[in-house]
Structure formats: C-alpha cells, structure tokens
Amino acid sequence: MSYDISALRKFVSPEIVFGAGSRKAVANFASNFGARHVFLVSDAGVEKAGWVAEIVDILVAAGIRVTVFTGVSPNPKVDEVMAGAELYRSSECDVIVAIGGGSPMDCAKGIGIVSAHGRSILEFEGVDTITSPSPPMILIPTTAGTSADVSQFAIISDPNRRFKFSIISKAVVPDVALIDPEVTETMDAYLTACTGVDALVHAIEAFVSTGSGPLTDTNALEAIRLINRNLEPLVRNITDVHLREQIMLASMQAGLAFSNAILGAVHAMSHSLGGFLDLPHGLCNALLLEHVVAYNYTSAEDRFRRVAEAMDIDTRGMSKPVIKQRLMERIIALKRAVGLEAKLAKLGVTTSDIPYLSGFALQDPCILTNPRKSSRRDVEVVYEEAL
C-alpha cells in the first residue's frame, strides 16, 4: 500500500503547564524524572533578575542538588554548549532545567545532545541527526517570543564560520514546558518588542509555510490575532498582567505552529544575519519581515489574505494588490509603534556582505518550506531592499 508522504502532517509538543506560578512546579516535575542532581542553565541577565535563585531554592527545598551554569551569551556559541556539557558530566547531573530566553534554552538543548552522545555539537547540524535520547529536560521561558520551550529546533552559533546552524529533531522538544507569564515581568520594553515581533514572524511564516496543516493553522492565526491586538499596548505598559498573559499565550501558540510547520525565508535570512553580526534574533526578523512578505505574496495570496484578516484588516471587496499593500502597511505600523524600524545598514550590514549572507541563508533548512522557491539572487534582492 503506498501513500503520499507529502500529504501527511505530524504534530509534536512537550507537556505544557501554562499560567501564573507554573514555574513553581519545577521540583515536582524534576522529582518525577528521578532527579537527584539538576543542571540549571541560564544567563547573567536572568540571574540578575532573580529567577535563577528562586528556581535553585525551589529545587533545594525538595532535596535536589543543583549545579548552575550561566555561561551563555545572547546567541549561544559552540564552545558554550561544550563547556556546559563538560560541567554537566563532571557534576554527574541527571536532569536539565533551563530558565531564560531562547539562548539559554537552545544552549540547554545542545548540552543535552552532547551529554547523550559524547561528541561535538557541530556534528548534529541539520534534520534528524540525533541517535541517543537526551536527559530529561524542563524549560521555563522568561521571554514571550522565541518559543524554544515548545519547539523541535535548537539554533547554535558557530563563530568560526560566522554562521548560526539549526538542529531540528523531535529529540530537542523538551519533556516539560512551564510557561509562566509572571517570569516575563522582568523584560524591558525593547526586549518585549523584539520577542513579540519574533513570535509574530513565527506565526506568519508557519501559516504560509509549505508544511502548514490544520493543526498548525489554528495556532498560527490565533497567535497573529493576539499579537496584533496586544503587543503595542503591552510595550506601552509593560506592567499590565493581562496583556503579558495574552502575549505569552500567543508566543506559545506561534511556537507550536512553527515547530511543526517549520518556517521560511525570514528565518533563513535572519539566522544568516544573526550568525554574521551577532545581532538579536527578534530584531533581525523584524527588519526583514515586510520585505519577505512582499517577495512571497504572489505564491500564497489566499494565505496572506487570511493573515491580513487576522491582523484586523477587513479584506471584503479588496483586490489582491490592495490586500498586499494594507498588510505591508499594518506590519510596518506595528513595528514602528513598538520601536523596531531600524534598517540593516544602520546595524553594520554593507552591500558587499550580501552575497555572503545570501549563501548561508540558502543553506538554512527554513528556506525549504518557504512558499516561494528562492534563488541566491532572489535572496540578495530582499536583503538589498532591507538595507
């Protein structure tokens, strides 16, 4: 019996506990995994905000030993993963917990892979390269955006190649995600904007991806709706508890969508850019978004119409070119309202960098599910427009 594999859709997610205070369940889950010694991954900023100490206290109170590793930079590097894995091994830890944004969570995923295989993280680039299961992993996101806590992606920077590489595997979906909006209280307005737009890009790219399906579509559209309505007010008033919950929910739903539908050219180009200039990932996405939407629009017009509707644009009676224009205007207005309207040139990108950036973007797995097939020249033109 034969079947068309391209018509099949699978959906993976961790066990998710969503809601204020969910982080406090960390010791229960660690104990359920038989934890005697937890390896806690975070970074300096999250430690300074006080969250590392709180998680350590909760674990220690439950009789679990903890080793803390905070040697993670904003785009986690190969040597940081390897240093963490060595500390995990020498401390004889048995469960990994990470609290932080995308960087500590991706670093924790890398540490899990290396500790299970005993080989360099560089050997696991690509799709489904992992053969041994990682230790049990519990992730607690402190930002509402990256969704590493629900995704089958880990993104690691290789400074030697100035390249961010992707590891895509069901094996890097954590066992548990404790998604607690209270933990995002310590984000400032700029980080709220960056990670919120990152989540919007996740949702839009997942919805127009060639890997989209009914299970991802509902999550993607709801995430777009929530971010469109709540991100601007939240950036203006970052202490608003209800708005923060809405954006955290949107981020989670966008993550469930992109983890399973995969992404597109914005992320392929953004990973290339972030690896080359070590820039914040959400900012890279924001700067490229409307340029990629314009490039992809004719390849997924009906899908983009539904994106426009999710962004509260009444498309009835509108021609396709007008819908495109209104969608672009809304995206640009949202970015401006949250303060993300820089251009690539301002961040140090020059015309001579573009061929190099484009070459790496075409090697990124995210380009494969972009709705429009892309040549190197296509990608170069989009970068040029974003300069």
mmCIF file of C-alpha atoms in Angstrom, residues 68 80 90 150 233 283 296-297 299 320 327 349 352 356 366 374:
data_model
loop_
_atom_site.group_PDB
_atom_site.id
_atom_site.type_symbol
_atom_site.label_atom_id
_atom_site.label_comp_id
_atom_site.label_asym_id
_atom_site.label_seq_id
_atom_site.Cartn_x
_atom_site.Cartn_y
_atom_site.Cartn_z
ATOM 1 C CA VAL A 68 24.159 26.321 37.924
ATOM 2 C CA GLU A 80 29.496 27.436 25.480
ATOM 3 C CA SER A 90 31.745 16.237 35.715
ATOM 4 C CA VAL A 150 7.903 24.089 22.803
ATOM 5 C CA PRO A 233 -0.440 48.214 24.384
ATOM 6 C CA LEU A 283 15.407 42.346 15.645
ATOM 7 C CA ASN A 296 6.300 35.674 -1.067
ATOM 8 C CA TYR A 297 2.913 37.313 -1.545
ATOM 9 C CA SER A 299 2.957 32.485 -4.071
ATOM 10 C CA LYS A 320 -5.166 41.205 -4.134
ATOM 11 C CA LEU A 327 -0.907 44.059 5.083
ATOM 12 C CA VAL A 349 25.446 45.446 7.027
ATOM 13 C CA SER A 352 29.407 43.673 -0.039
ATOM 14 C CA TYR A 356 27.919 36.025 1.750
ATOM 15 C CA CYS A 366 13.947 27.042 6.909
ATOM 16 C CA SER A 374 14.297 31.111 -3.851
#
